[in-house]
Short mmCIF file of C-alpha atoms in Angstrom, two decimals:
data_model
loop_
_atom_site.label_atom_id
_atom_site.label_comp_id
_atom_site.label_asym_id
_atom_site.label_seq_id
_atom_site.Cartn_x
_atom_site.Cartn_y
_atom_site.Cartn_z
CA MET X 1 86.01 68.87 118.74
CA THR X 2 83.75 68.97 115.95
CA ASP X 3 84.36 71.16 112.88
CA PRO X 4 82.09 74.35 112.71
CA PRO X 5 78.80 74.22 110.77
CA ILE X 6 78.83 75.43 107.84
CA SER X 7 77.12 78.05 106.24
CA PRO X 8 74.74 76.94 103.26
CA LEU X 9 75.52 80.87 101.66
CA ARG X 10 79.25 80.46 101.75
CA GLY X 11 79.66 76.35 101.95
CA LYS X 12 82.49 77.40 103.96
CA ALA X 13 82.76 77.38 108.23
CA LEU X 14 81.82 80.71 109.72
CA PRO X 15 84.58 81.90 112.37
CA LEU X 16 83.79 80.89 115.37
CA GLY X 17 84.72 81.71 119.29
CA GLY X 18 85.77 79.25 122.56
CA ASP X 19 81.75 79.10 123.43
CA GLY X 20 80.64 78.37 120.01
CA ASP X 21 79.02 81.30 119.37
CA THR X 22 80.20 83.24 116.06
CA ALA X 23 82.85 85.00 116.67
CA PHE X 24 83.47 88.53 114.71
CA ALA X 25 86.91 89.75 113.65
CA GLU X 26 85.99 93.82 114.18
CA PRO X 27 82.93 95.58 115.77
CA TRP X 28 81.90 97.17 112.97
CA GLU X 29 80.68 92.92 111.58
CA ALA X 30 78.54 92.58 114.82
CA LYS X 31 77.09 95.91 113.85
CA ALA X 32 76.08 95.52 111.03
CA PHE X 33 75.16 91.65 111.69
CA ALA X 34 73.09 93.60 114.60
CA ILE X 35 71.37 95.94 112.10
CA ILE X 36 70.54 93.50 109.83
CA VAL X 37 68.92 91.59 112.50
CA SER X 38 66.59 94.77 114.30
CA LEU X 39 65.96 95.78 111.00
CA ALA X 40 64.45 92.38 109.79
CA GLN X 41 62.89 92.09 113.39
CA ALA X 42 61.36 95.68 112.67
CA GLY X 43 59.37 94.60 109.40
CA HIS X 44 61.92 96.46 107.32
CA PHE X 45 62.08 92.98 105.40
CA ALA X 46 61.51 89.35 105.75
CA TRP X 47 64.12 87.50 106.53
CA SER X 48 63.79 84.95 103.36
CA GLU X 49 64.40 88.71 100.96
CA TRP X 50 67.73 89.02 103.46
CA VAL X 51 69.26 85.62 102.16
CA GLU X 52 68.54 85.81 98.94
CA CYS X 53 70.09 88.92 98.58
CA LEU X 54 73.07 88.16 100.66
CA SER X 55 73.48 84.67 98.68
CA ARG X 56 73.85 87.17 95.66
CA GLU X 57 77.04 88.78 97.74
CA VAL X 58 78.38 85.77 98.66
CA ALA X 59 77.82 84.48 94.71
CA ALA X 60 79.41 86.88 93.04
CA ALA X 61 82.75 87.05 95.50
CA ALA X 62 83.26 83.40 94.95
CA ALA X 63 82.85 84.24 91.49
CA LEU X 64 85.43 86.85 91.77
CA GLU X 65 87.60 84.33 93.54
CA ALA X 66 87.33 81.85 91.06
CA ALA X 67 88.52 84.56 88.85
CA GLY X 68 91.69 84.88 90.49
CA ALA X 69 90.53 87.74 91.98
CA VAL X 70 90.71 88.53 95.91
CA PRO X 71 86.70 88.70 96.82
CA LYS X 72 85.38 90.65 100.38
CA SER X 73 85.95 88.88 103.21
CA TYR X 74 82.36 87.98 104.62
CA TYR X 75 80.93 91.42 105.87
CA GLU X 76 82.16 92.96 103.57
CA GLN X 77 79.64 90.75 101.71
CA TRP X 78 77.99 91.68 104.25
CA LEU X 79 77.72 95.21 104.67
CA ASP X 80 76.92 95.40 100.08
CA ALA X 81 73.80 92.73 100.37
CA ALA X 82 72.56 95.38 103.39
CA GLU X 83 73.22 98.55 101.49
CA ARG X 84 71.14 97.16 98.33
CA LEU X 85 68.64 95.57 100.21
CA LEU X 86 67.74 98.55 102.35
CA VAL X 87 67.69 100.76 99.40
CA ASP X 88 65.65 98.60 97.09
CA LYS X 89 63.27 98.51 99.63
CA GLY X 90 63.38 102.45 100.55
CA VAL X 91 64.74 101.90 104.40
CA THR X 92 67.48 104.44 103.37
CA SER X 93 68.82 105.55 99.79
CA GLN X 94 72.17 105.59 98.35
CA GLU X 95 72.40 109.92 98.84
CA GLN X 96 71.77 109.00 102.48
CA LEU X 97 74.74 107.15 102.64
CA LEU X 98 76.67 109.17 100.98
CA ALA X 99 75.81 111.93 102.98
CA ARG X 100 76.03 109.64 106.78
CA ARG X 101 79.72 108.45 104.59
CA PHE X 102 80.63 111.96 104.47
CA ALA X 103 79.52 113.18 108.08
CA ILE X 104 80.78 110.23 109.63
CA GLY X 105 84.15 111.48 107.13
CA THR X 106 84.43 107.92 105.58
CA VAL X 107 83.82 109.46 102.22
CA GLY X 108 86.27 107.66 100.44
CA SER X 109 84.95 103.81 102.37
CA THR X 110 83.22 101.19 100.67
CA HIS X 111 80.62 101.18 103.72
CA VAL X 112 78.43 103.20 106.68
CA LEU X 113 79.53 100.78 109.80
CA LYS X 114 82.77 100.71 109.26
#
């Protein structure tokens, strides 16, 4: 059996299912993944912009972990990067994200997709 591929963003193995595809622990993780891929394919941002944004989130989580804190999960980092990039690119706003949290009853939650 071969080792799972290493993400260049994390430096850690990505979770894989039995068929070798990326595994998602929760449905929201797959949804977050699909939304980002779809938005990139639709031209809202370049994939290189996404990689740069996610890389910053992963680096911040690694710094927290190195300092002894518990970092966010990979897909929580994915959501942080997604929200930041979508606001920066003008696809949405912080106010729209907050309004969406109110609408779905997750005001105290960090993310809309969860």
